[in-house]
Amino acid sequence: MARSSRSYDWGFPRWRGYEATREAAKVRLCDRHGCDKPGDRPAPKAPNSPERWYFCEEHAAEYNRNWDYFAGLTPEEAAAREARERADFSGFKEAQHYGWGGPGDGSRSRDELHALKALELDDDADFEAVKRAWRKLAKEHHPDVKPGDAAAAVRFQAIQAAFEVLRKAEERRPR
Protein backbone atom coordinates (compact mmCIF):
# COMPACT_ATOMS: atom_id res chain seq x y z
CA MET A 1 0.00 0.00 0.00
CA ALA A 2 1.32 3.43 -0.93
CA ARG A 3 2.15 5.82 1.86
CA SER A 4 0.10 9.01 1.95
CA SER A 5 2.10 12.13 1.18
CA ARG A 6 -0.55 14.54 2.31
CA SER A 7 0.19 16.70 5.34
CA TYR A 8 -2.57 16.93 7.91
CA ASP A 9 -1.38 20.12 9.56
CA TRP A 10 -2.44 22.57 6.83
CA GLY A 11 -4.96 25.34 7.29
CA PHE A 12 -6.07 27.07 10.44
CA PRO A 13 -5.56 26.71 13.29
CA ARG A 14 -1.90 26.28 12.52
CA TRP A 15 -0.42 23.26 14.23
CA ARG A 16 3.17 24.39 13.80
CA GLY A 17 4.75 27.78 14.30
CA TYR A 18 5.34 30.13 11.41
CA GLU A 19 8.42 29.32 9.34
CA ALA A 20 8.49 25.88 10.92
CA THR A 21 9.74 23.14 8.64
CA ARG A 22 10.08 19.42 8.85
CA GLU A 23 13.85 19.65 8.47
CA ALA A 24 16.14 19.78 11.46
CA ALA A 25 16.57 23.29 12.82
CA LYS A 26 20.06 24.78 12.59
CA VAL A 27 21.27 25.62 16.07
CA ARG A 28 24.38 27.63 16.75
CA LEU A 29 26.19 26.25 19.79
CA CYS A 30 27.69 28.33 22.57
CA ASP A 31 31.18 29.60 21.70
CA ARG A 32 32.50 28.66 25.16
CA HIS A 33 34.75 25.62 24.83
CA GLY A 34 33.00 22.44 25.94
CA CYS A 35 29.49 23.91 26.14
CA ASP A 36 26.80 22.17 24.08
CA LYS A 37 23.89 24.56 24.80
CA PRO A 38 22.47 26.83 22.08
CA GLY A 39 24.43 30.07 21.69
CA ASP A 40 21.64 32.59 21.17
CA ARG A 41 23.04 35.58 23.07
CA PRO A 42 25.52 37.69 21.09
CA ALA A 43 28.36 39.51 22.83
CA PRO A 44 31.00 41.79 21.29
CA LYS A 45 34.48 40.38 20.90
CA ALA A 46 36.03 43.83 21.50
CA PRO A 47 34.73 47.34 22.22
CA ASN A 48 33.09 48.90 19.14
CA SER A 49 33.68 45.72 17.14
CA PRO A 50 31.04 44.23 14.83
CA GLU A 51 32.37 40.72 15.51
CA ARG A 52 30.38 38.74 18.07
CA TRP A 53 30.67 35.73 20.32
CA TYR A 54 27.49 33.69 20.76
CA PHE A 55 26.95 32.34 24.26
CA CYS A 56 24.30 30.44 26.14
CA GLU A 57 22.56 32.31 28.97
CA GLU A 58 24.94 31.07 31.66
CA HIS A 59 28.12 31.96 29.78
CA ALA A 60 26.69 35.30 28.58
CA ALA A 61 26.09 36.24 32.22
CA GLU A 62 29.65 35.24 33.11
CA TYR A 63 31.03 37.20 30.13
CA ASN A 64 29.04 40.32 31.13
CA ARG A 65 30.22 40.13 34.75
CA ASN A 66 33.83 40.09 33.60
CA TRP A 67 33.46 42.61 30.74
CA ASP A 68 35.73 45.62 30.94
CA TYR A 69 34.99 48.26 28.32
CA PHE A 70 38.32 49.96 28.96
CA ALA A 71 40.44 46.79 28.85
CA GLY A 72 43.94 47.40 27.47
CA LEU A 73 43.80 51.18 27.93
CA THR A 74 45.85 53.22 30.34
CA PRO A 75 43.88 55.25 32.90
CA GLU A 76 44.54 58.42 30.88
CA GLU A 77 43.33 56.82 27.64
CA ALA A 78 40.26 55.45 29.43
CA ALA A 79 39.42 58.89 30.84
CA ALA A 80 39.90 60.50 27.42
CA ARG A 81 37.67 57.90 25.76
CA GLU A 82 34.98 58.34 28.40
CA ALA A 83 35.07 62.14 28.02
CA ARG A 84 34.88 61.87 24.23
CA GLU A 85 31.93 59.46 24.36
CA ARG A 86 30.09 61.58 26.92
CA ALA A 87 30.49 64.57 24.61
CA ASP A 88 29.15 62.53 21.69
CA PHE A 89 26.24 61.39 23.90
CA SER A 90 25.06 64.96 24.52
CA GLY A 91 22.74 64.78 21.53
CA PHE A 92 20.77 62.02 23.23
CA LYS A 93 20.36 63.86 26.55
CA GLU A 94 17.07 65.41 25.47
CA ALA A 95 15.57 61.91 25.09
CA GLN A 96 16.94 60.45 28.33
CA HIS A 97 13.66 61.11 30.15
CA TYR A 98 12.06 58.24 28.22
CA GLY A 99 13.88 55.78 30.49
CA TRP A 100 13.57 52.03 30.05
CA GLY A 101 10.03 51.51 28.88
CA GLY A 102 8.40 52.86 32.01
CA PRO A 103 5.34 55.04 31.89
CA GLY A 104 5.42 58.79 31.81
CA ASP A 105 8.50 60.90 31.44
CA GLY A 106 10.85 58.59 33.32
CA SER A 107 10.90 60.73 36.45
CA ARG A 108 7.52 59.58 37.81
CA SER A 109 5.78 56.23 38.00
CA ARG A 110 2.39 55.47 36.48
CA ASP A 111 0.78 55.68 39.95
CA GLU A 112 2.29 59.11 40.51
CA LEU A 113 0.97 60.33 37.16
CA HIS A 114 -2.52 59.03 37.98
CA ALA A 115 -2.31 60.74 41.37
CA LEU A 116 -1.35 64.04 39.75
CA LYS A 117 -4.31 63.70 37.41
CA ALA A 118 -6.62 63.02 40.38
CA LEU A 119 -5.35 66.24 41.97
CA GLU A 120 -5.90 68.07 38.65
CA LEU A 121 -2.20 68.94 38.25
CA ASP A 122 0.26 68.84 35.37
CA ASP A 123 2.78 66.01 35.15
CA ASP A 124 5.68 68.26 36.15
CA ALA A 125 4.10 69.74 39.29
CA ASP A 126 6.36 70.03 42.34
CA PHE A 127 5.39 68.85 45.82
CA GLU A 128 4.41 72.33 47.03
CA ALA A 129 1.81 72.51 44.23
CA VAL A 130 0.64 69.02 45.23
CA LYS A 131 0.10 70.15 48.83
CA ARG A 132 -1.81 73.28 47.73
CA ALA A 133 -4.06 71.31 45.36
CA TRP A 134 -4.66 68.61 47.99
CA ARG A 135 -5.73 71.17 50.62
CA LYS A 136 -8.01 72.98 48.18
CA LEU A 137 -9.71 69.81 46.88
CA ALA A 138 -9.95 68.22 50.34
CA LYS A 139 -11.78 71.31 51.65
CA GLU A 140 -14.18 71.20 48.71
CA HIS A 141 -15.03 67.49 48.90
CA HIS A 142 -14.71 66.73 52.62
CA PRO A 143 -17.65 64.64 53.94
CA ASP A 144 -18.21 67.17 56.77
CA VAL A 145 -18.65 69.95 54.20
CA LYS A 146 -20.99 67.84 52.01
CA PRO A 147 -22.77 65.43 54.36
CA GLY A 148 -24.77 62.70 52.65
CA ASP A 149 -23.10 63.24 49.25
CA ALA A 150 -21.72 59.81 48.27
CA ALA A 151 -19.93 61.16 45.17
CA ALA A 152 -18.09 63.76 47.27
CA ALA A 153 -17.03 61.05 49.74
CA VAL A 154 -15.63 58.91 46.93
CA ARG A 155 -13.84 61.93 45.43
CA PHE A 156 -12.40 62.80 48.86
CA GLN A 157 -11.04 59.26 49.24
CA ALA A 158 -9.44 59.47 45.78
CA ILE A 159 -7.84 62.81 46.70
CA GLN A 160 -6.47 61.36 49.94
CA ALA A 161 -5.07 58.27 48.19
CA ALA A 162 -3.46 60.43 45.50
CA PHE A 163 -1.81 62.63 48.11
CA GLU A 164 -0.45 59.58 49.97
CA VAL A 165 1.07 58.18 46.76
CA LEU A 166 2.78 61.49 46.01
CA ARG A 167 3.88 62.05 49.62
CA LYS A 168 5.56 58.63 49.76
CA ALA A 169 7.20 59.22 46.36
CA GLU A 170 8.53 62.57 47.60
CA GLU A 171 10.00 60.88 50.69
CA ARG A 172 11.81 58.35 48.48
CA ARG A 173 13.35 60.99 46.21
CA PRO A 174 17.07 61.60 46.76
CA ARG A 175 17.86 64.99 48.25
PDB file of C-alpha atoms in Angstrom:
ATOM      1  CA  MET A   1       0.000   0.000   0.000  1.00  0.00           C
ATOM      2  CA  ALA A   2       1.318   3.431  -0.934  1.00  0.00           C
ATOM      3  CA  ARG A   3       2.150   5.823   1.861  1.00  0.00           C
ATOM      4  CA  SER A   4       0.097   9.006   1.954  1.00  0.00           C
ATOM      5  CA  SER A   5       2.101  12.133   1.182  1.00  0.00           C
ATOM      6  CA  ARG A   6      -0.552  14.542   2.312  1.00  0.00           C
ATOM      7  CA  SER A   7       0.190  16.698   5.338  1.00  0.00           C
ATOM      8  CA  TYR A   8      -2.575  16.929   7.911  1.00  0.00           C
ATOM      9  CA  ASP A   9      -1.382  20.123   9.556  1.00  0.00           C
ATOM     10  CA  TRP A  10      -2.436  22.566   6.831  1.00  0.00           C
ATOM     11  CA  GLY A  11      -4.962  25.339   7.285  1.00  0.00           C
ATOM     12  CA  PHE A  12      -6.070  27.069  10.438  1.00  0.00           C
ATOM     13  CA  PRO A  13      -5.558  26.714  13.286  1.00  0.00           C
ATOM     14  CA  ARG A  14      -1.900  26.277  12.521  1.00  0.00           C
ATOM     15  CA  TRP A  15      -0.424  23.264  14.227  1.00  0.00           C
ATOM     16  CA  ARG A  16       3.170  24.392  13.802  1.00  0.00           C
ATOM     17  CA  GLY A  17       4.750  27.777  14.299  1.00  0.00           C
ATOM     18  CA  TYR A  18       5.342  30.127  11.406  1.00  0.00           C
ATOM     19  CA  GLU A  19       8.417  29.322   9.345  1.00  0.00           C
ATOM     20  CA  ALA A  20       8.494  25.880  10.923  1.00  0.00           C
ATOM     21  CA  THR A  21       9.741  23.140   8.639  1.00  0.00           C
ATOM     22  CA  ARG A  22      10.076  19.420   8.846  1.00  0.00           C
ATOM     23  CA  GLU A  23      13.851  19.645   8.466  1.00  0.00           C
ATOM     24  CA  ALA A  24      16.135  19.781  11.461  1.00  0.00           C
ATOM     25  CA  ALA A  25      16.575  23.290  12.821  1.00  0.00           C
ATOM     26  CA  LYS A  26      20.057  24.784  12.586  1.00  0.00           C
ATOM     27  CA  VAL A  27      21.265  25.622  16.074  1.00  0.00           C
ATOM     28  CA  ARG A  28      24.381  27.629  16.753  1.00  0.00           C
ATOM     29  CA  LEU A  29      26.192  26.249  19.792  1.00  0.00           C
ATOM     30  CA  CYS A  30      27.686  28.334  22.566  1.00  0.00           C
ATOM     31  CA  ASP A  31      31.179  29.603  21.699  1.00  0.00           C
ATOM     32  CA  ARG A  32      32.504  28.660  25.161  1.00  0.00           C
ATOM     33  CA  HIS A  33      34.746  25.621  24.827  1.00  0.00           C
ATOM     34  CA  GLY A  34      33.001  22.439  25.942  1.00  0.00           C
ATOM     35  CA  CYS A  35      29.487  23.910  26.137  1.00  0.00           C
ATOM     36  CA  ASP A  36      26.801  22.167  24.081  1.00  0.00           C
ATOM     37  CA  LYS A  37      23.893  24.559  24.803  1.00  0.00           C
ATOM     38  CA  PRO A  38      22.465  26.828  22.076  1.00  0.00           C
ATOM     39  CA  GLY A  39      24.433  30.068  21.686  1.00  0.00           C
ATOM     40  CA  ASP A  40      21.641  32.586  21.168  1.00  0.00           C
ATOM     41  CA  ARG A  41      23.043  35.581  23.073  1.00  0.00           C
ATOM     42  CA  PRO A  42      25.522  37.693  21.092  1.00  0.00           C
ATOM     43  CA  ALA A  43      28.363  39.507  22.834  1.00  0.00           C
ATOM     44  CA  PRO A  44      30.999  41.793  21.288  1.00  0.00           C
ATOM     45  CA  LYS A  45      34.483  40.379  20.899  1.00  0.00           C
ATOM     46  CA  ALA A  46      36.026  43.825  21.501  1.00  0.00           C
ATOM     47  CA  PRO A  47      34.728  47.344  22.218  1.00  0.00           C
ATOM     48  CA  ASN A  48      33.090  48.901  19.140  1.00  0.00           C
ATOM     49  CA  SER A  49      33.680  45.721  17.140  1.00  0.00           C
ATOM     50  CA  PRO A  50      31.044  44.229  14.829  1.00  0.00           C
ATOM     51  CA  GLU A  51      32.368  40.722  15.506  1.00  0.00           C
ATOM     52  CA  ARG A  52      30.378  38.743  18.068  1.00  0.00           C
ATOM     53  CA  TRP A  53      30.669  35.727  20.316  1.00  0.00           C
ATOM     54  CA  TYR A  54      27.495  33.693  20.757  1.00  0.00           C
ATOM     55  CA  PHE A  55      26.954  32.335  24.256  1.00  0.00           C
ATOM     56  CA  CYS A  56      24.296  30.436  26.137  1.00  0.00           C
ATOM     57  CA  GLU A  57      22.560  32.306  28.966  1.00  0.00           C
ATOM     58  CA  GLU A  58      24.941  31.070  31.660  1.00  0.00           C
ATOM     59  CA  HIS A  59      28.118  31.965  29.782  1.00  0.00           C
ATOM     60  CA  ALA A  60      26.687  35.300  28.577  1.00  0.00           C
ATOM     61  CA  ALA A  61      26.091  36.240  32.219  1.00  0.00           C
ATOM     62  CA  GLU A  62      29.650  35.241  33.110  1.00  0.00           C
ATOM     63  CA  TYR A  63      31.032  37.205  30.133  1.00  0.00           C
ATOM     64  CA  ASN A  64      29.044  40.318  31.127  1.00  0.00           C
ATOM     65  CA  ARG A  65      30.215  40.125  34.747  1.00  0.00           C
ATOM     66  CA  ASN A  66      33.833  40.092  33.597  1.00  0.00           C
ATOM     67  CA  TRP A  67      33.456  42.610  30.736  1.00  0.00           C
ATOM     68  CA  ASP A  68      35.730  45.620  30.936  1.00  0.00           C
ATOM     69  CA  TYR A  69      34.986  48.258  28.323  1.00  0.00           C
ATOM     70  CA  PHE A  70      38.319  49.959  28.965  1.00  0.00           C
ATOM     71  CA  ALA A  71      40.441  46.790  28.845  1.00  0.00           C
ATOM     72  CA  GLY A  72      43.938  47.402  27.468  1.00  0.00           C
ATOM     73  CA  LEU A  73      43.800  51.183  27.929  1.00  0.00           C
ATOM     74  CA  THR A  74      45.849  53.220  30.338  1.00  0.00           C
ATOM     75  CA  PRO A  75      43.876  55.253  32.898  1.00  0.00           C
ATOM     76  CA  GLU A  76      44.542  58.420  30.880  1.00  0.00           C
ATOM     77  CA  GLU A  77      43.332  56.816  27.644  1.00  0.00           C
ATOM     78  CA  ALA A  78      40.256  55.445  29.426  1.00  0.00           C
ATOM     79  CA  ALA A  79      39.424  58.886  30.842  1.00  0.00           C
ATOM     80  CA  ALA A  80      39.904  60.502  27.418  1.00  0.00           C
ATOM     81  CA  ARG A  81      37.667  57.902  25.761  1.00  0.00           C
ATOM     82  CA  GLU A  82      34.978  58.345  28.404  1.00  0.00           C
ATOM     83  CA  ALA A  83      35.070  62.141  28.019  1.00  0.00           C
ATOM     84  CA  ARG A  84      34.884  61.873  24.229  1.00  0.00           C
ATOM     85  CA  GLU A  85      31.929  59.461  24.362  1.00  0.00           C
ATOM     86  CA  ARG A  86      30.088  61.585  26.919  1.00  0.00           C
ATOM     87  CA  ALA A  87      30.485  64.575  24.605  1.00  0.00           C
ATOM     88  CA  ASP A  88      29.146  62.528  21.686  1.00  0.00           C
ATOM     89  CA  PHE A  89      26.240  61.385  23.899  1.00  0.00           C
ATOM     90  CA  SER A  90      25.061  64.957  24.520  1.00  0.00           C
ATOM     91  CA  GLY A  91      22.736  64.782  21.527  1.00  0.00           C
ATOM     92  CA  PHE A  92      20.768  62.017  23.234  1.00  0.00           C
ATOM     93  CA  LYS A  93      20.362  63.856  26.546  1.00  0.00           C
ATOM     94  CA  GLU A  94      17.069  65.412  25.470  1.00  0.00           C
ATOM     95  CA  ALA A  95      15.575  61.911  25.092  1.00  0.00           C
ATOM     96  CA  GLN A  96      16.943  60.454  28.330  1.00  0.00           C
ATOM     97  CA  HIS A  97      13.664  61.112  30.153  1.00  0.00           C
ATOM     98  CA  TYR A  98      12.062  58.240  28.215  1.00  0.00           C
ATOM     99  CA  GLY A  99      13.876  55.778  30.490  1.00  0.00           C
ATOM    100  CA  TRP A 100      13.569  52.031  30.046  1.00  0.00           C
ATOM    101  CA  GLY A 101      10.032  51.514  28.882  1.00  0.00           C
ATOM    102  CA  GLY A 102       8.403  52.858  32.014  1.00  0.00           C
ATOM    103  CA  PRO A 103       5.340  55.036  31.891  1.00  0.00           C
ATOM    104  CA  GLY A 104       5.417  58.787  31.809  1.00  0.00           C
ATOM    105  CA  ASP A 105       8.503  60.898  31.437  1.00  0.00           C
ATOM    106  CA  GLY A 106      10.854  58.590  33.321  1.00  0.00           C
ATOM    107  CA  SER A 107      10.895  60.728  36.455  1.00  0.00           C
ATOM    108  CA  ARG A 108       7.518  59.576  37.808  1.00  0.00           C
ATOM    109  CA  SER A 109       5.780  56.230  37.999  1.00  0.00           C
ATOM    110  CA  ARG A 110       2.393  55.471  36.483  1.00  0.00           C
ATOM    111  CA  ASP A 111       0.780  55.677  39.945  1.00  0.00           C
ATOM    112  CA  GLU A 112       2.288  59.109  40.515  1.00  0.00           C
ATOM    113  CA  LEU A 113       0.975  60.327  37.158  1.00  0.00           C
ATOM    114  CA  HIS A 114      -2.521  59.031  37.985  1.00  0.00           C
ATOM    115  CA  ALA A 115      -2.308  60.738  41.371  1.00  0.00           C
ATOM    116  CA  LEU A 116      -1.352  64.045  39.747  1.00  0.00           C
ATOM    117  CA  LYS A 117      -4.310  63.697  37.406  1.00  0.00           C
ATOM    118  CA  ALA A 118      -6.618  63.023  40.384  1.00  0.00           C
ATOM    119  CA  LEU A 119      -5.353  66.243  41.974  1.00  0.00           C
ATOM    120  CA  GLU A 120      -5.897  68.071  38.654  1.00  0.00           C
ATOM    121  CA  LEU A 121      -2.201  68.944  38.254  1.00  0.00           C
ATOM    122  CA  ASP A 122       0.264  68.844  35.375  1.00  0.00           C
ATOM    123  CA  ASP A 123       2.783  66.007  35.145  1.00  0.00           C
ATOM    124  CA  ASP A 124       5.676  68.257  36.146  1.00  0.00           C
ATOM    125  CA  ALA A 125       4.102  69.737  39.290  1.00  0.00           C
ATOM    126  CA  ASP A 126       6.357  70.029  42.340  1.00  0.00           C
ATOM    127  CA  PHE A 127       5.391  68.852  45.816  1.00  0.00           C
ATOM    128  CA  GLU A 128       4.414  72.328  47.028  1.00  0.00           C
ATOM    129  CA  ALA A 129       1.813  72.510  44.235  1.00  0.00           C
ATOM    130  CA  VAL A 130       0.642  69.022  45.232  1.00  0.00           C
ATOM    131  CA  LYS A 131       0.095  70.147  48.828  1.00  0.00           C
ATOM    132  CA  ARG A 132      -1.813  73.277  47.731  1.00  0.00           C
ATOM    133  CA  ALA A 133      -4.057  71.306  45.361  1.00  0.00           C
ATOM    134  CA  TRP A 134      -4.655  68.613  47.993  1.00  0.00           C
ATOM    135  CA  ARG A 135      -5.734  71.166  50.619  1.00  0.00           C
ATOM    136  CA  LYS A 136      -8.012  72.979  48.185  1.00  0.00           C
ATOM    137  CA  LEU A 137      -9.709  69.811  46.884  1.00  0.00           C
ATOM    138  CA  ALA A 138      -9.949  68.219  50.336  1.00  0.00           C
ATOM    139  CA  LYS A 139     -11.778  71.311  51.655  1.00  0.00           C
ATOM    140  CA  GLU A 140     -14.184  71.204  48.710  1.00  0.00           C
ATOM    141  CA  HIS A 141     -15.033  67.493  48.900  1.00  0.00           C
ATOM    142  CA  HIS A 142     -14.709  66.726  52.623  1.00  0.00           C
ATOM    143  CA  PRO A 143     -17.652  64.644  53.937  1.00  0.00           C
ATOM    144  CA  ASP A 144     -18.205  67.169  56.771  1.00  0.00           C
ATOM    145  CA  VAL A 145     -18.655  69.948  54.202  1.00  0.00           C
ATOM    146  CA  LYS A 146     -20.988  67.844  52.015  1.00  0.00           C
ATOM    147  CA  PRO A 147     -22.774  65.433  54.364  1.00  0.00           C
ATOM    148  CA  GLY A 148     -24.770  62.705  52.652  1.00  0.00           C
ATOM    149  CA  ASP A 149     -23.100  63.239  49.251  1.00  0.00           C
ATOM    150  CA  ALA A 150     -21.715  59.815  48.265  1.00  0.00           C
ATOM    151  CA  ALA A 151     -19.926  61.162  45.167  1.00  0.00           C
ATOM    152  CA  ALA A 152     -18.093  63.756  47.268  1.00  0.00           C
ATOM    153  CA  ALA A 153     -17.029  61.053  49.743  1.00  0.00           C
ATOM    154  CA  VAL A 154     -15.634  58.912  46.933  1.00  0.00           C
ATOM    155  CA  ARG A 155     -13.835  61.934  45.427  1.00  0.00           C
ATOM    156  CA  PHE A 156     -12.401  62.803  48.858  1.00  0.00           C
ATOM    157  CA  GLN A 157     -11.037  59.255  49.239  1.00  0.00           C
ATOM    158  CA  ALA A 158      -9.443  59.467  45.780  1.00  0.00           C
ATOM    159  CA  ILE A 159      -7.841  62.806  46.696  1.00  0.00           C
ATOM    160  CA  GLN A 160      -6.469  61.361  49.944  1.00  0.00           C
ATOM    161  CA  ALA A 161      -5.073  58.272  48.189  1.00  0.00           C
ATOM    162  CA  ALA A 162      -3.457  60.427  45.500  1.00  0.00           C
ATOM    163  CA  PHE A 163      -1.811  62.627  48.110  1.00  0.00           C
ATOM    164  CA  GLU A 164      -0.455  59.582  49.967  1.00  0.00           C
ATOM    165  CA  VAL A 165       1.065  58.180  46.764  1.00  0.00           C
ATOM    166  CA  LEU A 166       2.780  61.491  46.009  1.00  0.00           C
ATOM    167  CA  ARG A 167       3.885  62.048  49.622  1.00  0.00           C
ATOM    168  CA  LYS A 168       5.557  58.631  49.756  1.00  0.00           C
ATOM    169  CA  ALA A 169       7.202  59.216  46.365  1.00  0.00           C
ATOM    170  CA  GLU A 170       8.533  62.565  47.599  1.00  0.00           C
ATOM    171  CA  GLU A 171      10.004  60.882  50.693  1.00  0.00           C
ATOM    172  CA  ARG A 172      11.811  58.346  48.479  1.00  0.00           C
ATOM    173  CA  ARG A 173      13.354  60.989  46.205  1.00  0.00           C
ATOM    174  CA  PRO A 174      17.068  61.601  46.759  1.00  0.00           C
ATOM    175  CA  ARG A 175      17.857  64.994  48.253  1.00  0.00           C
TER     176      ARG A 175
END
